[in-house]
Amino acid sequence: MVRNRTAEAMLGKGRTPRRLGPKRTNSIEKDPVGVYCRIRAPGPDDGESCVEMISNSTIQLHAPEGLKANRNGEYKETQYSFKKVFGIDTSQTQLFGDVAKSLVEDLINCKNGLLFTYGVTGSGKTYTMTGSAGEGGLLPRSLDMLFNSIGPFQAKRFVFKPDDKNGVDIQNQVDALLDRQKRDSHIVVPKAPSSRQKADPEVADMINPEEACKCENVDEDTCYSVFVSYVEIYNNYIYDLLHESLVDPVRARPPQSKVLREDQFHNMYVAGCTEVEVKSTEEAFAVFWKGQKKRRIANTQLNRESSRSHSVFTLKLVQAPLDDDGDNVLQDKNQVNVSQLCLVDLAGSERTNRTKAEGSRLREAGNINQSLMALRTCLEVLRENQMSGSNKMVPYRDSKLTHLFKNYFDGEGHVRMIVCVNPKADEYEETMLVMRFAEMTQEVEVARPVDRPICGFTAGRRHRNQEFRDELSRRLEERDGSLPLNQLIENLPPLPACNLVDPADDQTLPRIIEALERRRHLRHALIQRYNETASAIRSTIQQSATQLGAQENVLHDHQAKLHENEKVINHQRKEIERLEKKSKTLETKIDILQKTVNVYENDKRSLQQGLECQSVRHHRELAEMKRREQQMQAVVNDAKFKWEKECDRRVNAKQMEMQNKLWVRDEKLKQLKAIVTESSNTKERSNPTSRETAGQKRSPSLLPDSVFKVPNRGRTVQFTDVEKLNWENQAATSRKRRSDSSDSTSNIGESDVESPGAFASENLVDQKRRRL
């Protein structure tokens, strides 16, 4: 039969507590993601440890010695703070009490929760989630606490039935009975054979009875039913680990992957996933162990049983109130609530250069790292949007893992993460990346779930119905048993003697009739009195019930106020605890910073002392340099003064010498001028003497080396050798200049005769100055 979706939406279905769409107002209170850290106990062959627990909320990572040597001391000690740090001596019971117990309580109170383990391969994630014999992990302890709390209040099987659309339908008693009979008729082989039971671990062996716990604030007027599902995300495909496929001996079929879908309330779910209704811890853990055997694990270089997929075990708790009589489940789908708790065991991040993975193992490692990187990217974008107020799109669809958890980060609920750390020195670099991601995750906030009352019926319906049944059964037992006849006979009038001796006796029968009449009147009086007493008791009971109802209403109001006050107190207590933890963290950071400041102050003082010493040395060197400079300046001044005096003396001497030479030359020039003048005066004279002189002037070879012939005059002037040489050079230079110039003269005057001497004198002075 095809159902109308509009009608279904109007009728309502069993749904998760998230009833609103993804758009939320800013007034909704939010809580940060709770991140815990657990340190794995080191093995006998692990060697050096790189993790140190500083306090119950802080750990410190220090680089191994070999890494420091390789990186020249680049890595320094780093500290990371978490909500709580569990050391190597932490038991599974303590871990469950601090991390998962409150999540199970929230599950019973109609609130969603997500708990996942994160870390490198071989860090103890699967052990933390599953545990071992005698040391049950978070999953079996959560199942045990859940069924210890709701065990007496569970509904019969098949009263609630999944509708394959992430909702729940309510069946009446007849349909539920038919489904139970059908299930019993289809069971041919026992669910758990004896040989298989011996192979599988039992919950009784994993959890000690002394460690069992339960939730106290369970609503007794509610019927509960638990459904479990188990899927794995392998190579970015979702597979149902509880699906029972028909075995084909000829051709084996690979398992079919599942798809993710969104219901009408914008919640993500795995379409077609098998949901098994369980009624006890043993049955639930048997279902888990059945799916665990199908999970993909492999042997690698780092882990003998390495998980090659992300496993998601979902606890779905369905709650519906009892009717007004407290006998059956209320047939109203709007009053059904479904809460979920997802327990996720993430596969460990690994590096292929260390695991030496090849082929399919290499592909698995790549998909694991890619999905973890997508989870990290989504959380970083969420953190950026919440801190900066931006509205960037969160890439949930990049991976099936993040797409499935979209409800928990965009919706409401509690999200907690356990970071498992392997203190082995070889895991230092990967552990440091995990610590950075975990510390960043603490800054992401998720909307706080709100309390939702299931119905407005009077409380205590189940208890009153049980008391009525107990009283009814007691009265039925009394009615069916033998009544005390002697007491009834004593209350009635005694009967006279009934022996008839004579048939004509007319006194015995009237006496008997009179006695019976008295008994009849007495019986009517007793009946009337009984009716009056019953009416009075009934009215008293009604008045008591009315008063009880009023008192219950008042009590309910007081309980509501008390609950609100407790919520405020719990909120304030959590706020105080958060502030105390923050204060402790800040104090730790302040201590660290104070130590760093002290180190820096010491370095500063030492550097200042060194600087002062260098400054004093520098001043001394400057004073010494100035002193030496003054000495050198004095020496230079003395030498300069001496040389200046010497130069002045030499210049004066040379000047005197040059003046003397110039005077001699001037005298000779005057003589030459006189000779020339005289020769011009006697020009017109013609005598044999002048002719001889002219003849001698024509033959210069007859003159000595120190006698020069004056042109156009016929006179001779005697010079020294030096004057002769200078005169010849100057004469040659003058002739060259006269030949190069455009203005040529044919006659030589007095200036032509006087110029060589002038040039010679000037050149001599210049040469003497250059020598000085």
Tab-separated table of C-alpha atoms in Angstrom, residues 38-403:
chain	number	residue	atom	x	y	z
A	38	ARG	CA	44.586	8.245	26.467
A	39	ILE	CA	48.213	7.131	26.544
A	40	ARG	CA	48.862	3.547	25.600
A	41	ALA	CA	51.121	1.510	27.815
A	42	PRO	CA	54.537	1.092	26.140
A	43	GLY	CA	55.540	-2.340	24.952
A	44	PRO	CA	58.707	-4.175	25.920
A	45	ASP	CA	60.319	-3.415	22.545
A	46	ASP	CA	59.182	0.194	22.149
A	47	GLY	CA	62.376	1.738	23.520
A	48	GLU	CA	62.435	5.488	24.030
A	49	SER	CA	59.173	7.307	24.864
A	50	CYS	CA	58.283	10.685	23.360
A	51	VAL	CA	55.155	11.410	25.477
A	52	GLU	CA	55.107	12.615	29.058
A	53	MET	CA	52.019	13.246	31.193
A	54	ILE	CA	52.470	16.626	32.918
A	55	SER	CA	49.068	16.792	34.665
A	56	ASN	CA	45.599	15.283	34.412
A	57	SER	CA	44.867	17.623	31.509
A	58	THR	CA	48.274	18.265	29.858
A	59	ILE	CA	50.800	16.110	28.045
A	60	GLN	CA	54.198	17.027	26.669
A	61	LEU	CA	55.852	15.752	23.492
A	62	HIS	CA	59.595	15.832	23.150
A	63	ALA	CA	61.524	14.870	20.037
A	64	PRO	CA	63.669	11.722	20.181
A	65	GLU	CA	67.406	12.124	20.368
A	66	GLY	CA	67.984	10.744	16.895
A	67	LEU	CA	65.488	13.156	15.372
A	68	LYS	CA	67.151	16.074	17.167
A	69	ALA	CA	70.489	15.053	15.740
A	70	ASN	CA	69.090	14.733	12.246
A	71	ARG	CA	67.245	18.052	12.364
A	72	ASN	CA	69.987	19.994	14.183
A	73	GLY	CA	67.831	20.468	17.247
A	74	GLU	CA	64.988	22.046	15.303
A	75	TYR	CA	62.188	20.378	17.292
A	76	LYS	CA	61.430	21.612	20.771
A	77	GLU	CA	59.251	20.306	23.562
A	78	THR	CA	55.562	21.055	22.980
A	79	GLN	CA	52.614	20.787	25.366
A	80	TYR	CA	48.971	20.032	24.546
A	81	SER	CA	45.951	20.437	26.822
A	82	PHE	CA	42.749	18.382	26.761
A	83	LYS	CA	39.607	18.009	28.845
A	84	LYS	CA	41.272	15.108	30.621
A	85	VAL	CA	44.327	12.937	30.077
A	86	PHE	CA	44.297	9.240	31.008
A	87	GLY	CA	47.652	7.706	31.805
A	88	ILE	CA	48.904	4.203	31.206
A	89	ASP	CA	47.401	2.979	34.508
A	90	THR	CA	43.835	4.095	33.681
A	91	SER	CA	41.298	1.251	33.805
A	92	GLN	CA	38.445	0.753	31.374
A	93	THR	CA	35.959	1.400	34.176
A	94	GLN	CA	37.437	4.808	34.969
A	95	LEU	CA	37.563	5.719	31.278
A	96	PHE	CA	33.907	4.767	30.814
A	97	GLY	CA	32.824	6.692	33.906
A	98	ASP	CA	34.520	9.897	32.762
A	99	VAL	CA	33.724	9.770	29.046
A	100	ALA	CA	30.804	7.538	28.027
A	101	LYS	CA	28.570	7.268	31.091
A	102	SER	CA	27.024	10.708	30.631
A	103	LEU	CA	26.417	9.924	26.942
A	104	VAL	CA	24.343	6.856	27.899
A	105	GLU	CA	22.375	9.000	30.353
A	106	ASP	CA	21.752	11.522	27.588
A	107	LEU	CA	20.601	8.680	25.325
A	108	ILE	CA	17.974	7.683	27.887
A	109	ASN	CA	16.948	11.359	28.177
A	110	CYS	CA	16.233	11.627	24.413
A	111	LYS	CA	19.554	13.255	23.434
A	112	ASN	CA	21.905	12.273	20.650
A	113	GLY	CA	25.590	11.524	21.142
A	114	LEU	CA	28.701	10.743	19.119
A	115	LEU	CA	31.840	9.139	20.500
A	116	PHE	CA	34.795	8.236	18.296
A	117	THR	CA	38.383	7.189	18.822
A	118	TYR	CA	41.160	8.823	16.801
A	119	GLY	CA	44.881	8.230	16.485
A	120	VAL	CA	47.661	6.615	14.523
A	121	THR	CA	47.627	2.932	13.742
A	122	GLY	CA	48.503	0.739	16.702
A	123	SER	CA	47.643	3.342	19.341
A	124	GLY	CA	44.885	1.292	21.069
A	125	LYS	CA	41.666	2.632	19.492
A	126	THR	CA	39.961	-0.754	19.034
A	127	TYR	CA	40.973	-1.866	22.521
A	128	THR	CA	39.503	1.333	23.970
A	129	MET	CA	36.229	0.788	22.117
A	130	THR	CA	35.850	-3.014	22.421
A	131	GLY	CA	38.172	-4.133	25.196
A	132	SER	CA	39.225	-7.647	26.069
A	133	ALA	CA	38.290	-10.440	28.446
A	134	GLY	CA	37.897	-8.981	31.922
A	135	GLU	CA	38.469	-5.450	30.612
A	136	GLY	CA	35.418	-4.529	28.589
A	137	GLY	CA	35.660	-1.384	26.514
A	138	LEU	CA	33.302	1.518	26.057
A	139	LEU	CA	30.868	-0.352	23.796
A	140	PRO	CA	30.009	-3.350	26.035
A	141	ARG	CA	29.861	-1.115	29.105
A	142	SER	CA	27.467	1.268	27.354
A	143	LEU	CA	25.221	-1.674	26.448
A	144	ASP	CA	25.372	-3.007	29.985
A	145	MET	CA	24.459	0.349	31.531
A	146	LEU	CA	21.618	0.884	29.056
A	147	PHE	CA	19.918	-2.444	29.707
A	148	ASN	CA	20.509	-2.251	33.455
A	149	SER	CA	18.599	1.041	33.415
A	150	ILE	CA	15.655	0.241	31.101
A	151	GLY	CA	15.441	-3.521	31.597
A	152	PRO	CA	12.144	-3.623	33.563
A	153	PHE	CA	10.500	-1.033	31.310
A	154	GLN	CA	11.138	-2.526	27.871
A	155	ALA	CA	8.258	-3.013	25.463
A	156	LYS	CA	7.527	-6.379	23.948
A	157	ARG	CA	9.282	-7.291	20.747
A	158	PHE	CA	7.871	-5.836	17.513
A	159	VAL	CA	5.756	-3.220	19.291
A	160	PHE	CA	8.054	-0.702	17.593
A	161	LYS	CA	9.029	-1.392	14.009
A	162	PRO	CA	11.485	0.620	11.805
A	163	ASP	CA	9.903	2.077	8.682
A	164	ASP	CA	13.138	2.108	6.580
A	165	LYS	CA	12.997	5.938	6.474
A	166	ASN	CA	14.847	6.584	9.711
A	167	GLY	CA	11.528	6.566	11.570
A	168	VAL	CA	9.568	4.137	13.760
A	169	ASP	CA	6.002	2.850	13.518
A	170	ILE	CA	3.893	1.676	16.480
A	171	GLN	CA	2.097	-1.626	16.052
A	172	ASN	CA	-0.898	-2.816	18.017
A	173	GLN	CA	-0.801	-5.944	20.110
A	174	VAL	CA	-2.229	-8.185	17.409
A	175	ASP	CA	0.310	-7.169	14.726
A	176	ALA	CA	3.149	-7.438	17.206
A	177	LEU	CA	1.990	-10.914	18.233
A	178	LEU	CA	1.806	-12.011	14.596
A	179	ASP	CA	5.322	-10.744	13.932
A	180	ARG	CA	6.617	-12.548	16.994
A	181	GLN	CA	4.988	-15.799	15.890
A	182	LYS	CA	6.361	-15.359	12.385
A	183	ARG	CA	9.848	-14.787	13.784
A	184	ASP	CA	9.621	-17.842	16.034
A	185	SER	CA	8.413	-19.997	13.129
A	186	HIS	CA	11.331	-18.922	10.908
A	187	ILE	CA	13.954	-19.797	13.524
A	188	VAL	CA	14.962	-23.321	12.623
A	189	VAL	CA	18.502	-23.333	13.963
A	190	PRO	CA	19.360	-21.778	17.326
A	191	LYS	CA	20.708	-18.269	17.026
A	192	ALA	CA	23.960	-19.079	18.786
A	193	PRO	CA	25.208	-22.672	18.576
A	194	SER	CA	27.118	-24.033	21.519
A	195	SER	CA	30.384	-24.299	19.627
A	196	ARG	CA	30.060	-20.736	18.476
A	197	GLN	CA	29.181	-19.510	21.942
A	198	LYS	CA	32.427	-20.937	23.250
A	199	ALA	CA	34.407	-19.117	20.552
A	200	ASP	CA	32.784	-15.722	21.055
A	201	PRO	CA	33.625	-13.605	24.136
A	202	GLU	CA	30.788	-13.103	26.553
A	203	VAL	CA	29.803	-9.863	28.194
A	204	ALA	CA	29.827	-11.562	31.583
A	205	ASP	CA	33.539	-12.236	31.096
A	206	MET	CA	34.261	-8.665	29.977
A	207	ILE	CA	32.419	-6.765	32.748
A	208	ASN	CA	32.577	-7.696	36.404
A	209	PRO	CA	29.261	-7.536	38.317
A	210	GLU	CA	30.824	-5.099	40.777
A	211	GLU	CA	31.509	-2.682	37.922
A	212	ALA	CA	27.921	-2.624	36.632
A	213	CYS	CA	26.172	0.738	36.718
A	214	LYS	CA	22.763	2.138	35.816
A	215	CYS	CA	20.958	5.402	35.284
A	216	GLU	CA	18.749	6.452	38.171
A	217	ASN	CA	16.477	9.028	36.516
A	218	VAL	CA	14.570	6.649	34.223
A	219	ASP	CA	10.957	7.449	33.442
A	220	GLU	CA	8.935	4.465	34.636
A	221	ASP	CA	5.854	5.541	32.642
A	222	THR	CA	7.676	5.009	29.340
A	223	CYS	CA	8.232	1.932	27.219
A	224	TYR	CA	11.675	1.473	25.706
A	225	SER	CA	13.027	-0.535	22.831
A	226	VAL	CA	16.635	-0.793	21.604
A	227	PHE	CA	17.704	-1.221	17.984
A	228	VAL	CA	21.326	-1.696	16.937
A	229	SER	CA	23.018	-1.369	13.562
A	230	TYR	CA	26.626	-1.888	12.526
A	231	VAL	CA	28.213	-0.550	9.332
A	232	GLU	CA	31.742	0.038	8.081
A	233	ILE	CA	33.148	2.630	5.692
A	234	TYR	CA	35.704	0.889	3.497
A	235	ASN	CA	37.385	2.695	0.576
A	236	ASN	CA	34.716	5.397	0.878
A	237	TYR	CA	31.906	2.822	0.496
A	238	ILE	CA	29.388	1.895	3.220
A	239	TYR	CA	28.760	-1.801	3.910
A	240	ASP	CA	26.212	-3.359	6.273
A	241	LEU	CA	27.985	-5.768	8.619
A	242	LEU	CA	24.694	-7.276	9.912
A	243	HIS	CA	23.236	-8.101	6.515
A	244	GLU	CA	22.704	-11.828	6.050
A	245	SER	CA	22.947	-12.632	2.357
A	246	LEU	CA	22.157	-15.989	0.844
A	247	VAL	CA	25.307	-18.026	0.303
A	248	ASP	CA	25.743	-19.117	-3.310
A	249	PRO	CA	28.148	-22.093	-3.423
A	250	VAL	CA	28.715	-21.647	-7.168
A	251	ARG	CA	29.219	-17.921	-7.494
A	252	ALA	CA	30.049	-15.779	-4.522
A	253	ARG	CA	28.593	-12.286	-4.639
A	254	PRO	CA	30.457	-9.364	-3.160
A	255	PRO	CA	28.626	-7.329	-0.535
A	256	GLN	CA	26.566	-4.429	-1.860
A	257	SER	CA	27.381	-0.935	-0.700
A	258	LYS	CA	24.752	1.274	0.898
A	259	VAL	CA	23.857	4.877	0.180
A	260	LEU	CA	23.294	7.825	2.476
A	261	ARG	CA	19.962	9.600	2.475
A	262	GLU	CA	18.338	12.477	4.303
A	263	ASP	CA	15.002	12.113	6.056
A	264	GLN	CA	12.274	14.716	6.340
A	265	PHE	CA	13.941	16.194	9.417
A	266	HIS	CA	17.303	16.647	7.593
A	267	ASN	CA	18.970	13.774	9.437
A	268	MET	CA	21.427	11.559	7.553
A	269	TYR	CA	21.006	7.788	7.688
A	270	VAL	CA	22.179	4.671	5.854
A	271	ALA	CA	19.356	3.556	3.589
A	272	GLY	CA	18.549	-0.144	3.774
A	273	CYS	CA	20.699	-0.749	6.815
A	274	THR	CA	19.770	-3.718	9.012
A	275	GLU	CA	18.408	-2.701	12.417
A	276	VAL	CA	18.130	-5.518	14.952
A	277	GLU	CA	15.910	-5.212	18.021
A	278	VAL	CA	17.710	-6.506	21.111
A	279	LYS	CA	16.446	-7.081	24.627
A	280	SER	CA	19.596	-7.760	26.672
A	281	THR	CA	23.262	-6.930	26.870
A	282	GLU	CA	24.278	-10.411	25.841
A	283	GLU	CA	22.063	-10.340	22.763
A	284	ALA	CA	23.282	-6.886	21.723
A	285	PHE	CA	26.944	-7.809	22.134
A	286	ALA	CA	26.377	-11.057	20.227
A	287	VAL	CA	25.012	-8.993	17.332
A	288	PHE	CA	28.041	-6.709	17.555
A	289	TRP	CA	30.460	-9.616	17.569
A	290	LYS	CA	28.697	-11.104	14.571
A	291	GLY	CA	29.320	-7.929	12.586
A	292	GLN	CA	32.835	-7.551	14.014
A	293	LYS	CA	33.848	-10.808	12.349
A	294	LYS	CA	32.951	-9.332	8.960
A	295	ARG	CA	34.949	-6.173	9.489
A	296	ARG	CA	38.047	-5.801	7.333
A	297	ILE	CA	41.323	-6.085	9.211
A	298	ALA	CA	44.823	-6.880	7.967
A	299	ASN	CA	48.359	-7.454	9.181
A	300	THR	CA	50.787	-4.585	8.537
A	301	GLN	CA	54.321	-3.740	9.547
A	302	LEU	CA	53.036	-1.590	12.436
A	303	ASN	CA	49.985	-3.531	13.661
A	304	ARG	CA	49.181	-7.195	13.625
A	305	GLU	CA	45.411	-6.551	13.442
A	306	SER	CA	45.081	-3.185	11.748
A	307	SER	CA	41.569	-1.917	11.009
A	308	ARG	CA	41.234	-1.152	7.327
A	309	SER	CA	37.849	0.573	7.658
A	310	HIS	CA	35.908	2.952	9.900
A	311	SER	CA	33.280	1.085	11.924
A	312	VAL	CA	30.077	2.759	13.171
A	313	PHE	CA	27.995	0.944	15.810
A	314	THR	CA	24.704	2.773	16.403
A	315	LEU	CA	22.487	2.390	19.463
A	316	LYS	CA	18.969	3.612	18.684
A	317	LEU	CA	16.662	3.952	21.683
A	318	VAL	CA	12.938	4.281	20.955
A	319	GLN	CA	10.733	5.752	23.699
A	320	ALA	CA	6.961	6.052	23.896
A	321	PRO	CA	4.720	6.829	26.891
A	322	LEU	CA	2.129	4.491	28.362
A	323	ASP	CA	-1.546	5.302	27.998
A	324	ASP	CA	-3.672	6.785	30.755
A	325	ASP	CA	-4.331	3.361	32.281
A	326	GLY	CA	-0.595	2.594	32.408
A	327	ASP	CA	-1.112	-0.718	30.640
A	328	ASN	CA	-0.243	-0.378	26.918
A	329	VAL	CA	1.894	1.888	24.738
A	330	LEU	CA	0.169	5.085	23.666
A	331	GLN	CA	-0.833	4.773	20.004
A	332	ASP	CA	0.340	8.264	19.047
A	333	LYS	CA	3.320	8.578	16.726
A	334	ASN	CA	3.838	12.210	17.671
A	335	GLN	CA	4.776	11.073	21.189
A	336	VAL	CA	7.525	8.711	19.997
A	337	ASN	CA	11.104	9.853	20.406
A	338	VAL	CA	14.194	8.243	18.940
A	339	SER	CA	17.671	9.033	20.271
A	340	GLN	CA	20.946	7.694	18.914
A	341	LEU	CA	24.416	7.047	20.266
A	342	CYS	CA	27.088	6.370	17.639
A	343	LEU	CA	30.227	4.576	18.767
A	344	VAL	CA	32.848	4.984	16.045
A	345	ASP	CA	36.180	3.222	15.792
A	346	LEU	CA	38.156	5.184	13.197
A	347	ALA	CA	40.911	3.481	11.276
A	348	GLY	CA	44.375	4.731	12.152
A	349	SER	CA	46.329	7.124	9.987
A	350	GLU	CA	49.525	5.610	8.634
A	351	ARG	CA	52.437	6.338	6.340
A	352	THR	CA	53.136	3.919	3.554
A	353	ASN	CA	56.886	4.353	3.854
A	354	ARG	CA	56.638	2.789	7.308
A	355	THR	CA	53.956	0.151	6.725
A	356	LYS	CA	55.490	-0.932	3.379
A	357	ALA	CA	51.953	-1.288	2.018
A	358	GLU	CA	51.454	-2.434	-1.560
A	359	GLY	CA	48.520	-3.172	-3.834
A	360	SER	CA	45.158	-3.211	-2.057
A	361	ARG	CA	46.761	-2.292	1.283
A	362	LEU	CA	48.217	0.837	-0.301
A	363	ARG	CA	44.812	1.781	-1.689
A	364	GLU	CA	43.182	1.187	1.707
A	365	ALA	CA	45.756	3.379	3.449
A	366	GLY	CA	45.222	6.145	0.892
A	367	ASN	CA	41.443	6.102	1.377
A	368	ILE	CA	41.813	6.056	5.169
A	369	ASN	CA	44.140	9.058	5.156
A	370	GLN	CA	41.901	10.877	2.675
A	371	SER	CA	38.771	10.392	4.802
A	372	LEU	CA	40.610	11.530	7.943
A	373	MET	CA	41.881	14.568	6.067
A	374	ALA	CA	38.291	15.341	4.985
A	375	LEU	CA	37.201	15.125	8.642
A	376	ARG	CA	39.972	17.505	9.622
A	377	THR	CA	39.052	19.938	6.835
A	378	CYS	CA	35.379	19.972	7.864
A	379	LEU	CA	36.250	20.680	11.494
A	380	GLU	CA	38.653	23.462	10.471
A	381	VAL	CA	35.968	25.137	8.335
A	382	LEU	CA	33.433	24.779	11.173
A	383	ARG	CA	35.903	26.341	13.590
A	384	GLU	CA	36.618	29.202	11.208
A	385	ASN	CA	32.903	29.855	10.657
A	386	GLN	CA	32.189	29.903	14.384
A	387	MET	CA	35.164	32.078	15.334
A	388	SER	CA	35.056	34.603	12.490
A	389	GLY	CA	31.295	34.610	11.849
A	390	SER	CA	31.771	33.612	8.203
A	391	ASN	CA	29.467	31.285	6.304
A	392	LYS	CA	31.786	29.063	4.320
A	393	MET	CA	30.380	25.817	2.996
A	394	VAL	CA	31.553	22.833	5.027
A	395	PRO	CA	32.669	20.072	2.612
A	396	TYR	CA	30.786	17.204	4.243
A	397	ARG	CA	30.217	15.455	0.911
A	398	ASP	CA	33.928	14.969	0.277
A	399	SER	CA	33.785	11.768	2.300
A	400	LYS	CA	31.101	9.314	3.412
A	401	LEU	CA	32.484	9.534	6.942
A	402	THR	CA	31.903	13.277	7.284
A	403	HIS	CA	28.618	13.137	5.375
